[in-house]
Tab-separated table of C-alpha atoms in Angstrom:
chain	number	residue	atom	x	y	z
A	141	UNK	CA	24.491	91.179	-4.190
A	142	UNK	CA	21.554	90.761	-6.616
A	143	UNK	CA	21.115	93.203	-9.510
A	144	UNK	CA	18.717	93.718	-12.366
A	145	UNK	CA	19.781	93.063	-15.939
A	146	UNK	CA	20.601	96.714	-16.566
A	147	UNK	CA	22.433	96.933	-13.206
A	148	UNK	CA	20.395	99.979	-12.240
A	149	UNK	CA	19.203	98.474	-9.041
A	150	UNK	CA	21.109	96.228	-6.732
A	151	UNK	CA	20.011	94.652	-3.488
A	152	UNK	CA	22.077	92.797	-0.944
A	153	UNK	CA	20.547	89.403	-0.313
A	154	UNK	CA	21.925	86.767	2.022
A	155	UNK	CA	23.059	83.439	0.601
A	156	UNK	CA	20.663	81.639	2.894
A	157	UNK	CA	17.599	83.458	1.543
A	158	UNK	CA	18.724	83.074	-2.051
A	159	UNK	CA	19.269	79.412	-1.661
A	160	UNK	CA	15.852	78.936	-0.063
A	161	UNK	CA	14.063	80.928	-2.755
A	162	UNK	CA	15.726	79.203	-5.658
A	163	UNK	CA	15.200	75.789	-4.063
A	164	UNK	CA	11.534	76.587	-3.606
A	165	UNK	CA	11.250	77.716	-7.179
A	166	UNK	CA	13.012	74.707	-8.571
A	167	UNK	CA	10.984	72.231	-6.560
A	168	UNK	CA	7.716	73.910	-7.430
A	169	UNK	CA	8.501	73.582	-11.114
A	170	UNK	CA	9.217	70.467	-13.097
A	171	UNK	CA	12.295	72.003	-14.607
A	172	UNK	CA	15.697	70.915	-13.417
A	173	UNK	CA	17.730	73.554	-15.187
A	174	UNK	CA	20.019	76.374	-14.005
A	175	UNK	CA	18.017	77.107	-10.891
A	176	UNK	CA	18.633	73.834	-9.187
A	177	UNK	CA	22.219	73.711	-10.385
A	178	UNK	CA	22.768	77.242	-9.090
A	179	UNK	CA	21.300	76.255	-5.741
A	180	UNK	CA	23.494	73.203	-5.487
A	181	UNK	CA	26.613	75.231	-6.219
A	182	UNK	CA	25.729	78.156	-4.019
A	183	UNK	CA	24.395	76.456	-0.905
A	184	UNK	CA	26.506	75.655	2.087
A	185	UNK	CA	26.099	72.944	4.649
A	186	UNK	CA	24.001	75.055	6.958
A	187	UNK	CA	21.776	76.021	4.092
A	188	UNK	CA	21.101	72.418	3.253
A	189	UNK	CA	20.283	71.653	6.838
A	190	UNK	CA	17.878	74.573	7.087
A	191	UNK	CA	16.224	73.655	3.859
A	192	UNK	CA	15.737	70.112	5.119
A	193	UNK	CA	14.318	71.365	8.396
A	194	UNK	CA	12.050	74.034	6.977
A	195	UNK	CA	10.722	72.145	3.958
A	196	UNK	CA	7.284	70.781	4.817
A	197	UNK	CA	6.762	67.153	3.751
A	198	UNK	CA	3.323	65.963	2.773
A	199	UNK	CA	2.018	62.982	4.755
A	200	UNK	CA	0.206	60.378	2.693
A	201	UNK	CA	-2.855	58.937	4.373
A	202	UNK	CA	-2.951	55.097	4.546
A	203	UNK	CA	-6.718	54.869	4.924
A	204	UNK	CA	-7.292	54.332	1.231
A	205	UNK	CA	-4.529	51.714	0.993
A	206	UNK	CA	-5.912	49.737	3.955
A	207	UNK	CA	-9.365	49.800	2.401
A	208	UNK	CA	-8.017	48.498	-0.900
A	209	UNK	CA	-6.044	45.732	0.788
A	210	UNK	CA	-9.062	44.692	2.832
A	211	UNK	CA	-11.215	44.573	-0.278
A	212	UNK	CA	-8.679	42.389	-2.099
A	213	UNK	CA	-8.463	39.996	0.859
A	214	UNK	CA	-12.250	39.686	1.002
A	215	UNK	CA	-12.432	39.000	-2.728
A	216	UNK	CA	-9.755	36.291	-2.499
A	217	UNK	CA	-11.486	34.726	0.494
A	218	UNK	CA	-14.776	34.703	-1.387
A	219	UNK	CA	-13.197	33.048	-4.423
A	220	UNK	CA	-11.638	30.346	-2.218
A	221	UNK	CA	-14.989	29.626	-0.569
A	222	UNK	CA	-16.636	29.465	-3.970
A	223	UNK	CA	-14.034	26.967	-5.219
A	224	UNK	CA	-14.466	24.814	-2.123
A	225	UNK	CA	-18.203	24.860	-2.679
A	226	UNK	CA	-17.785	23.684	-6.265
A	227	UNK	CA	-15.432	20.884	-5.175
A	228	UNK	CA	-17.818	19.646	-2.487
A	229	UNK	CA	-20.738	19.827	-4.891
A	230	UNK	CA	-18.753	17.869	-7.481
A	231	UNK	CA	-17.740	15.148	-5.023
A	232	UNK	CA	-21.281	14.790	-3.729
A	233	UNK	CA	-22.828	14.767	-7.182
A	234	UNK	CA	-25.070	11.784	-7.597
A	235	UNK	CA	-25.244	11.061	-3.869
A	236	UNK	CA	-28.609	11.176	-2.210
A	237	UNK	CA	-28.524	11.939	1.472
A	238	UNK	CA	-31.829	11.584	3.226
A	239	UNK	CA	-33.257	10.641	6.574
A	240	UNK	CA	-35.898	7.967	6.264
A	241	UNK	CA	-38.229	7.253	9.121
A	242	UNK	CA	-38.499	3.645	10.213
A	243	UNK	CA	-42.140	2.714	10.543
A	244	UNK	CA	-42.809	0.523	13.526
A	245	UNK	CA	-44.845	-2.525	12.585
A	246	UNK	CA	-45.886	-5.393	14.787
A	247	UNK	CA	-44.581	-8.590	13.212
A	248	UNK	CA	-44.485	-12.195	14.337
A	249	UNK	CA	-41.108	-13.191	15.797
A	250	UNK	CA	-40.448	-15.433	12.797
A	251	UNK	CA	-40.588	-12.357	10.541
A	252	UNK	CA	-39.216	-9.716	12.901
A	253	UNK	CA	-35.883	-11.497	13.307
A	254	UNK	CA	-35.192	-11.204	9.574
A	255	UNK	CA	-36.205	-7.559	9.449
A	256	UNK	CA	-33.786	-6.780	12.279
A	257	UNK	CA	-30.932	-8.689	10.653
A	258	UNK	CA	-31.354	-6.952	7.324
A	259	UNK	CA	-31.724	-3.568	8.981
A	260	UNK	CA	-28.241	-4.158	10.388
A	261	UNK	CA	-27.075	-5.074	6.867
A	262	UNK	CA	-28.372	-1.741	5.565
A	263	UNK	CA	-26.497	0.130	8.285
A	264	UNK	CA	-23.305	-1.701	7.331
A	265	UNK	CA	-23.902	-0.846	3.682
A	266	UNK	CA	-23.936	2.875	4.519
A	267	UNK	CA	-20.598	2.517	6.286
A	268	UNK	CA	-19.055	1.108	3.101
A	269	UNK	CA	-19.274	4.611	1.606
A	270	UNK	CA	-16.275	5.554	3.770
A	271	UNK	CA	-13.346	4.402	1.633
A	272	UNK	CA	-9.976	3.709	3.230
A	273	UNK	CA	-7.406	5.166	0.819
A	274	UNK	CA	-4.386	4.719	3.059
A	275	UNK	CA	-1.287	2.738	2.157
A	276	UNK	CA	-1.542	-0.912	3.240
A	277	UNK	CA	1.435	-1.353	5.531
A	278	UNK	CA	0.457	-4.930	6.381
A	279	UNK	CA	-1.122	-7.458	3.997
A	280	UNK	CA	-2.498	-10.882	4.931
A	281	UNK	CA	-3.803	-13.021	2.074
A	282	UNK	CA	-5.751	-16.207	2.815
A	283	UNK	CA	-6.213	-18.617	-0.108
A	284	UNK	CA	-8.742	-21.443	0.300
A	285	UNK	CA	-9.589	-22.712	-3.183
A	286	UNK	CA	-11.667	-25.829	-3.824
A	287	UNK	CA	-12.437	-25.957	-0.133
A	288	UNK	CA	-15.294	-27.698	1.612
A	289	UNK	CA	-18.720	-26.132	1.706
A	290	UNK	CA	-19.865	-24.370	4.843
A	291	UNK	CA	-22.110	-26.836	6.693
A	292	UNK	CA	-25.710	-25.840	7.194
A	293	UNK	CA	-26.282	-24.235	10.562
A	294	UNK	CA	-22.609	-23.363	11.064
A	295	UNK	CA	-21.806	-19.835	12.202
A	296	UNK	CA	-21.319	-17.263	9.490
A	297	UNK	CA	-17.578	-16.811	8.726
A	298	UNK	CA	-16.130	-13.431	9.576
A	299	UNK	CA	-15.054	-12.637	6.004
A	300	UNK	CA	-18.687	-12.527	4.877
A	301	UNK	CA	-19.012	-9.330	6.919
A	302	UNK	CA	-16.077	-7.668	5.126
A	303	UNK	CA	-17.221	-4.503	3.345
A	304	UNK	CA	-15.916	-5.340	-0.133
A	305	UNK	CA	-16.489	-8.331	-2.350
A	306	UNK	CA	-15.534	-9.333	-5.901
A	307	UNK	CA	-15.247	-12.411	-8.081
A	308	UNK	CA	-12.069	-13.810	-9.616
A	309	UNK	CA	-12.355	-15.462	-13.007
A	310	UNK	CA	-9.888	-18.320	-13.619
A	311	UNK	CA	-8.093	-19.255	-16.803
A	312	UNK	CA	-10.055	-21.476	-19.145
A	313	UNK	CA	-8.009	-24.134	-20.910
A	314	UNK	CA	-10.015	-26.264	-23.319
A	315	UNK	CA	-13.009	-27.469	-21.272
A	316	UNK	CA	-11.375	-27.058	-17.879
A	317	UNK	CA	-11.149	-23.976	-15.701
A	318	UNK	CA	-8.478	-23.643	-13.053
A	319	UNK	CA	-6.761	-21.006	-10.995
A	320	UNK	CA	-3.078	-20.595	-11.737
A	321	UNK	CA	-0.810	-19.596	-8.839
A	322	UNK	CA	1.641	-17.722	-11.067
A	323	UNK	CA	-1.218	-15.754	-12.612
A	324	UNK	CA	-2.637	-14.854	-9.208
A	325	UNK	CA	0.628	-14.026	-7.426
A	326	UNK	CA	2.619	-12.544	-10.335
A	327	UNK	CA	-0.170	-10.871	-12.310
A	328	UNK	CA	0.378	-12.472	-15.745
A	329	UNK	CA	-1.284	-15.261	-17.714
A	330	UNK	CA	1.001	-18.287	-18.118
A	331	UNK	CA	0.927	-21.946	-19.020
A	332	UNK	CA	-0.723	-24.190	-16.469
A	333	UNK	CA	2.121	-26.579	-15.606
A	334	UNK	CA	4.941	-24.055	-15.291
A	335	UNK	CA	5.733	-22.039	-12.174
A	336	UNK	CA	7.151	-18.526	-11.983
A	337	UNK	CA	7.753	-18.015	-15.714
A	338	UNK	CA	5.855	-15.975	-18.295
A	339	UNK	CA	4.120	-17.473	-21.334
A	340	UNK	CA	7.391	-17.600	-23.280
A	341	UNK	CA	8.361	-20.678	-21.276
A	342	UNK	CA	6.261	-23.704	-22.125
A	343	UNK	CA	5.925	-26.665	-19.758
A	344	UNK	CA	8.625	-29.219	-20.437
A	345	UNK	CA	9.679	-32.632	-19.193
A	346	UNK	CA	13.240	-32.028	-20.313
A	347	UNK	CA	15.733	-29.483	-19.095
A	348	UNK	CA	17.004	-28.170	-22.422
A	349	UNK	CA	18.971	-25.347	-20.831
A	350	UNK	CA	18.746	-22.444	-18.420
A	351	UNK	CA	15.868	-20.100	-19.173
A	352	UNK	CA	16.606	-16.426	-19.742
A	353	UNK	CA	16.063	-14.695	-16.401
A	354	UNK	CA	14.118	-11.914	-18.128
A	355	UNK	CA	11.238	-14.383	-18.465
A	356	UNK	CA	11.074	-14.962	-14.723
A	357	UNK	CA	7.953	-13.485	-13.188
A	358	UNK	CA	8.329	-11.521	-9.952
A	359	UNK	CA	5.745	-12.305	-7.270
A	360	UNK	CA	4.074	-10.151	-4.633
A	361	UNK	CA	6.561	-11.597	-2.112
A	362	UNK	CA	9.514	-10.374	-4.153
A	363	UNK	CA	7.879	-6.950	-4.564
A	364	UNK	CA	7.343	-6.665	-0.818
A	365	UNK	CA	10.927	-7.656	-0.035
A	366	UNK	CA	12.238	-5.005	-2.438
A	367	UNK	CA	10.773	-2.227	-0.257
A	368	UNK	CA	11.870	-3.705	3.070
A	369	UNK	CA	8.696	-5.502	4.185
A	370	UNK	CA	8.937	-8.745	6.114
A	371	UNK	CA	7.448	-11.721	4.248
A	372	UNK	CA	6.072	-15.136	5.093
A	373	UNK	CA	4.509	-18.173	3.407
A	374	UNK	CA	2.588	-20.897	5.200
A	375	UNK	CA	0.474	-23.846	4.140
A	376	UNK	CA	-1.001	-26.923	5.742
A	377	UNK	CA	0.177	-28.851	2.671
A	378	UNK	CA	3.489	-29.231	0.878
A	379	UNK	CA	5.527	-26.050	0.778
A	380	UNK	CA	6.967	-27.055	-2.633
A	381	UNK	CA	3.606	-27.447	-4.376
A	382	UNK	CA	2.717	-24.932	-7.131
A	383	UNK	CA	0.723	-22.449	-5.054
A	384	UNK	CA	3.402	-21.784	-2.416
A	385	UNK	CA	6.205	-22.306	-4.955
A	386	UNK	CA	4.930	-19.561	-7.279
A	387	UNK	CA	5.841	-17.048	-4.573
A	388	UNK	CA	9.572	-17.865	-4.548
A	389	UNK	CA	10.541	-20.367	-7.301
A	390	UNK	CA	10.819	-20.634	-11.103
A	391	UNK	CA	10.526	-23.959	-12.894
A	392	UNK	CA	9.240	-25.055	-16.321
A	393	UNK	CA	7.736	-28.161	-14.739
A	394	UNK	CA	5.515	-27.809	-11.675
A	395	UNK	CA	6.050	-31.466	-10.736
A	396	UNK	CA	9.787	-31.044	-10.129
A	397	UNK	CA	9.270	-30.756	-6.387
A	398	UNK	CA	12.339	-32.634	-5.153
A	399	UNK	CA	14.239	-33.708	-8.263
A	400	UNK	CA	14.823	-32.437	-11.802
A	401	UNK	CA	16.703	-33.709	-14.870
A	402	UNK	CA	19.543	-31.267	-14.194
A	403	UNK	CA	20.038	-29.695	-10.764
A	404	UNK	CA	22.395	-27.050	-12.128
A	405	UNK	CA	20.456	-25.782	-15.121
A	406	UNK	CA	16.945	-26.499	-13.833
A	407	UNK	CA	17.002	-26.780	-10.027
A	408	UNK	CA	14.020	-28.412	-8.348
A	409	UNK	CA	11.674	-26.419	-6.125
A	410	UNK	CA	13.118	-27.765	-2.868
A	411	UNK	CA	16.589	-26.559	-3.862
A	412	UNK	CA	15.214	-23.142	-4.764
A	413	UNK	CA	13.471	-22.877	-1.395
A	414	UNK	CA	16.915	-23.173	0.128
A	415	UNK	CA	19.039	-21.256	-2.372
A	416	UNK	CA	16.990	-18.687	-4.302
A	417	UNK	CA	17.300	-15.059	-3.254
A	418	UNK	CA	13.563	-14.602	-2.693
A	419	UNK	CA	13.261	-17.762	-0.573
A	420	UNK	CA	16.372	-16.889	1.433
A	421	UNK	CA	14.794	-13.555	2.395
A	422	UNK	CA	11.532	-15.116	3.598
A	423	UNK	CA	11.166	-14.398	7.305
A	424	UNK	CA	8.667	-17.212	7.941
A	425	UNK	CA	8.343	-20.560	6.131
A	426	UNK	CA	5.904	-23.205	7.357
A	427	UNK	CA	4.536	-26.357	5.725
A	428	UNK	CA	5.510	-29.939	5.057
A	429	UNK	CA	7.708	-31.940	2.689
A	430	UNK	CA	6.831	-35.447	1.591
A	431	UNK	CA	10.211	-36.250	0.087
A	432	UNK	CA	10.850	-39.671	-1.445
A	433	UNK	CA	14.073	-40.075	0.518
A	434	UNK	CA	14.235	-40.635	4.256
A	435	UNK	CA	15.019	-37.766	6.637
A	436	UNK	CA	14.271	-35.241	3.903
A	437	UNK	CA	12.681	-32.703	6.247
A	438	UNK	CA	15.473	-33.040	8.791
A	439	UNK	CA	18.221	-32.580	6.209
A	440	UNK	CA	16.498	-29.520	4.794
A	441	UNK	CA	16.336	-27.997	8.281
A	442	UNK	CA	20.045	-28.620	8.809
A	443	UNK	CA	20.953	-26.971	5.493
A	444	UNK	CA	18.671	-23.998	6.173
A	445	UNK	CA	20.131	-23.556	9.654
A	446	UNK	CA	23.692	-23.651	8.287
A	447	UNK	CA	22.876	-20.997	5.670
A	448	UNK	CA	21.355	-18.642	8.249
A	449	UNK	CA	24.307	-19.125	10.598
A	450	UNK	CA	26.796	-18.313	7.838
A	451	UNK	CA	24.845	-15.170	6.942
A	452	UNK	CA	24.787	-14.059	10.580
A	453	UNK	CA	20.994	-14.039	11.036
A	454	UNK	CA	19.075	-14.750	14.224
A	455	UNK	CA	16.831	-17.707	13.439
A	456	UNK	CA	14.296	-20.077	14.942
A	457	UNK	CA	13.822	-23.690	13.864
A	458	UNK	CA	10.366	-24.864	14.937
A	459	UNK	CA	10.170	-28.590	15.665
A	460	UNK	CA	6.504	-28.790	16.660
A	461	UNK	CA	3.528	-26.747	15.521
A	462	UNK	CA	2.946	-25.676	19.121
A	463	UNK	CA	6.420	-24.081	19.160
A	464	UNK	CA	5.099	-21.405	16.822
A	465	UNK	CA	2.818	-20.054	19.544
A	466	UNK	CA	5.790	-18.836	21.585
A	467	UNK	CA	6.116	-15.124	20.812
A	468	UNK	CA	8.919	-14.354	23.275
A	469	UNK	CA	11.823	-15.348	21.034
A	470	UNK	CA	13.671	-12.677	19.085
A	471	UNK	CA	14.533	-13.891	15.578
A	472	UNK	CA	14.789	-12.632	12.014
A	473	UNK	CA	13.950	-15.890	10.222
A	474	UNK	CA	11.899	-18.916	11.238
A	475	UNK	CA	11.328	-22.320	9.646
A	476	UNK	CA	8.770	-24.980	10.455
A	477	UNK	CA	8.759	-28.139	8.304
A	478	UNK	CA	6.403	-30.692	9.842
A	479	UNK	CA	5.042	-34.106	8.985
A	480	UNK	CA	1.702	-34.222	7.197
A	481	UNK	CA	-0.070	-35.822	10.135
A	482	UNK	CA	0.732	-32.853	12.367
A	483	UNK	CA	-0.609	-30.354	9.829
A	484	UNK	CA	-3.800	-32.360	9.293
A	485	UNK	CA	-4.639	-32.232	13.007
A	486	UNK	CA	-7.490	-29.939	14.100
A	487	UNK	CA	-6.258	-26.442	14.888
A	488	UNK	CA	-2.986	-26.772	12.961
A	489	UNK	CA	-3.847	-24.070	10.405
A	490	UNK	CA	-4.809	-21.722	13.225
A	491	UNK	CA	-1.489	-22.358	15.005
A	492	UNK	CA	0.466	-21.805	11.786
A	493	UNK	CA	-1.240	-18.444	11.321
A	494	UNK	CA	-0.617	-17.304	14.891
A	495	UNK	CA	3.044	-18.330	14.740
A	496	UNK	CA	3.599	-16.594	11.417
A	497	UNK	CA	2.026	-13.360	12.672
A	498	UNK	CA	4.206	-13.481	15.792
A	499	UNK	CA	7.279	-13.567	13.582
A	500	UNK	CA	6.143	-10.976	11.046
A	501	UNK	CA	4.386	-8.126	12.856
A	502	UNK	CA	6.899	-5.292	12.900
A	503	UNK	CA	7.144	-1.509	12.415
A	504	UNK	CA	8.287	-1.860	8.800
A	505	UNK	CA	5.173	-3.833	7.827
A	506	UNK	CA	4.790	-7.313	6.343
A	507	UNK	CA	3.147	-9.556	3.753
A	508	UNK	CA	1.836	-12.999	4.722
A	509	UNK	CA	0.317	-15.541	2.325
A	510	UNK	CA	-1.564	-18.358	4.092
A	511	UNK	CA	-2.642	-21.219	1.812
A	512	UNK	CA	-5.151	-23.890	2.789
A	513	UNK	CA	-4.235	-26.939	0.714
A	514	UNK	CA	-7.397	-28.344	-0.946
A	515	UNK	CA	-5.983	-31.868	-0.595
A	516	UNK	CA	-5.927	-31.588	3.194
A	517	UNK	CA	-9.306	-31.808	4.952
A	518	UNK	CA	-9.951	-28.609	6.859
A	519	UNK	CA	-13.197	-27.111	8.088
A	520	UNK	CA	-14.296	-23.584	7.300
A	521	UNK	CA	-14.532	-22.942	11.029
A	522	UNK	CA	-10.761	-23.361	11.354
A	523	UNK	CA	-10.029	-20.938	8.514
A	524	UNK	CA	-12.556	-18.587	10.066
A	525	UNK	CA	-10.709	-18.819	13.390
A	526	UNK	CA	-7.417	-18.009	11.636
A	527	UNK	CA	-8.927	-14.909	10.010
A	528	UNK	CA	-10.455	-13.784	13.303
A	529	UNK	CA	-7.173	-14.101	15.210
A	530	UNK	CA	-5.492	-12.097	12.448
A	531	UNK	CA	-7.999	-9.279	12.890
A	532	UNK	CA	-7.473	-9.438	16.643
A	533	UNK	CA	-3.669	-9.336	16.506
A	534	UNK	CA	-3.790	-6.404	14.073
A	535	UNK	CA	-6.582	-4.583	15.909
A	536	UNK	CA	-4.359	-1.595	16.741
A	537	UNK	CA	-3.287	-1.124	13.122
A	538	UNK	CA	-6.381	-2.243	11.226
A	539	UNK	CA	-6.569	1.043	9.310
A	540	UNK	CA	-3.156	0.195	7.836
A	541	UNK	CA	-3.784	-3.540	7.320
A	542	UNK	CA	-5.341	-5.182	4.270
A	543	UNK	CA	-6.978	-8.565	4.936
A	544	UNK	CA	-8.034	-10.587	1.873
A	545	UNK	CA	-9.764	-13.975	1.795
A	546	UNK	CA	-10.048	-15.892	-1.495
A	547	UNK	CA	-12.345	-18.860	-1.423
A	548	UNK	CA	-14.056	-21.237	-3.818
A	549	UNK	CA	-15.987	-24.417	-3.190
A	550	UNK	CA	-14.967	-27.727	-4.708
A	551	UNK	CA	-16.757	-28.612	-7.932
A	552	UNK	CA	-16.654	-31.686	-10.089
A	553	UNK	CA	-15.044	-29.860	-13.029
A	554	UNK	CA	-13.381	-27.021	-11.197
A	555	UNK	CA	-14.776	-23.808	-9.790
A	556	UNK	CA	-16.074	-21.216	-12.218
A	557	UNK	CA	-15.270	-18.276	-9.958
A	558	UNK	CA	-13.681	-17.569	-6.608
A	559	UNK	CA	-15.019	-15.007	-4.172
A	560	UNK	CA	-12.645	-12.352	-2.861
A	561	UNK	CA	-13.552	-10.722	0.452
A	562	UNK	CA	-11.468	-7.771	1.626
A	563	UNK	CA	-11.245	-5.176	4.354
A	564	UNK	CA	-8.687	-2.449	4.916
A	565	UNK	CA	-6.800	0.032	2.730
A	566	UNK	CA	-7.909	0.154	-0.915
A	567	UNK	CA	-10.232	-2.831	-0.479
A	568	UNK	CA	-12.910	-0.854	-2.349
A	569	UNK	CA	-10.946	-1.497	-5.563
A	570	UNK	CA	-12.398	-5.014	-5.499
A	571	UNK	CA	-15.803	-4.265	-6.974
A	572	UNK	CA	-16.778	-6.593	-9.836
A	573	UNK	CA	-15.657	-9.692	-11.779
A	574	UNK	CA	-11.871	-9.536	-12.198
A	575	UNK	CA	-9.442	-11.726	-14.069
A	576	UNK	CA	-7.297	-13.786	-11.696
A	577	UNK	CA	-4.254	-11.697	-12.681
A	578	UNK	CA	-5.863	-8.620	-11.079
A	579	UNK	CA	-5.128	-9.935	-7.583
A	580	UNK	CA	-1.372	-9.268	-7.760
A	581	UNK	CA	-1.842	-5.780	-9.197
A	582	UNK	CA	-4.488	-4.927	-6.610
A	583	UNK	CA	-2.165	-5.911	-3.747
A	584	UNK	CA	0.722	-4.108	-5.435
A	585	UNK	CA	-1.242	-0.850	-5.581
A	586	UNK	CA	-2.749	-1.132	-2.096
A	587	UNK	CA	0.615	-1.874	-0.442
A	588	UNK	CA	2.671	0.422	-2.724
A	589	UNK	CA	4.965	-2.389	-3.818
A	590	UNK	CA	6.081	-3.604	-7.232
A	591	UNK	CA	5.467	-1.045	-9.966
A	592	UNK	CA	3.477	1.087	-7.520
A	593	UNK	CA	6.205	1.264	-4.897
A	594	UNK	CA	6.930	4.585	-3.228
A	595	UNK	CA	10.255	6.341	-3.638
A	596	UNK	CA	13.002	5.204	-1.259
A	597	UNK	CA	12.822	8.472	0.703
A	598	UNK	CA	9.041	8.169	1.035
A	599	UNK	CA	9.368	4.599	2.315
A	600	UNK	CA	11.944	5.707	4.873
A	601	UNK	CA	9.709	8.513	6.157
A	602	UNK	CA	6.676	6.207	6.334
A	603	UNK	CA	8.649	3.621	8.310
A	604	UNK	CA	9.771	6.284	10.785
A	605	UNK	CA	6.198	7.518	11.193
C-alpha cells in the first residue's frame, strides 16, 4: 500500500514493482541514502534475482584499448631500434669501411711476387679487427730469450704470422738490461738475483732466517692451480735454474740450486721442486739436473715417485725423452729428468712439448710454460716446430687457447727488448711496448686466473660446458 503524504490517495503496489522502481532510482542517482537502504530492506530473494536479470549492463568496447596498446608497443619497439642504432653507430665510430678496386698492372715477376705477398698481408690485417674476447681455457707460453738469430733463407717461423705483436721492456740495472723471471711470471719488479720474492727481500749469500711468507710472490702457475687448471713446466736446460724456478720456488739466492746454508730455513731449489705445494701440484715436469753429487737425477726420481705413491696419485716417470710421445697412458702427474746430452739432441725440445701437451690437455684447461734455455744450442726451426705442433694439437679448441711466444736475439750486452707474438683469446691486449711485469697480468686476465679469476660457481659451470 502506497499513500500520499496527506493519506488522501492510496494505491496498492506490489513489492516487486516497488523494489524495481526504487532500485532504478537509486542507481540512476549518485545518492546512497534512504532509497537504497529501503530497497535492501524491502526486497526479497526473488526480487533480487529479477533485478539482476532485468538490469541491462553496458558493454565496454575494447577497440580503443587495443589501439592504445598497439600504439604503445610500436613506440617501445621504435625506441629500442633507435637505441640499437645509436649503439652500432658508436661502436663503428672512426671505422672506415670501403671497397677498393684492385687495379691490374703488368709487373715483372721479380716485382709481382712482392705485391702478391703484401696483398696477403693486407688481407690478414683486416682479419685482426675481429677480436677474440673469450676466456682463455688453455695457455701455452714459449720463452726463447737470447736465442740464436734466424738464419738467412730459413722458412718464416709460424709466430710471425700471429695477429698480435708487442715489445717487452726489461729491467735496467746500472748499465745492464736483463729480463727477470720473477718479474715476468709474477708481475712485480724484484732484485735480480732473488727468485720468487718481492723487492723487500734482497739477494743474500747468508741464510739469516726464514723470510715472511707474505713477501713470497705468486706465479702464473700458482694462479692457474688455484682455479683447477692443470699445469706444466718444461725446459731443455736445468729445471732448477731461475727461469723455471720462478714458477714454483722462493729463494733469496738464485744460485742455491742444489744446496743452501740452511736446508730448513732456506731450502734449495731442488728441495722445493720436491716439497713445495706449487711444485707438488705440477702435472708435468721436464728438464735436467746437473747435480754435483752422483746419481742426483735418479735419487730425485725415487723421492718424487715415493711422494706421489703416498698421496695416491697416478703417475708416470719418463726415463727417455721418447717415452713422452706415448699418449696412451693415463696419469695425473709425470716427471722427466734427463741428462743434458739427451736434451741437447736435435728434436728434443719438440718431443718435450709434445709429451707435455699429451699430459696436460684436458676438459678443465691447462697452463704450460716451455722454456728454451739460452745456454743450450737450439735452432729456431725446432722452436717453430714445437709451436706448430701445439697449434695442431689444439686445433679443435683454438678459439679457447692462448698461444704466446716471447723471443729475443742474443746481444753482446743483453737484449733491449723482447718481441711477444700472440694468438687466441685476449691476444689483442698486447699492442705496444710493455714493461716485463705486464706479461703475468696479461695472462692472468686472459685466462681469468689470479686476481681476475672467476667465481667458483662460474668456474664450475664453464668446466661443465
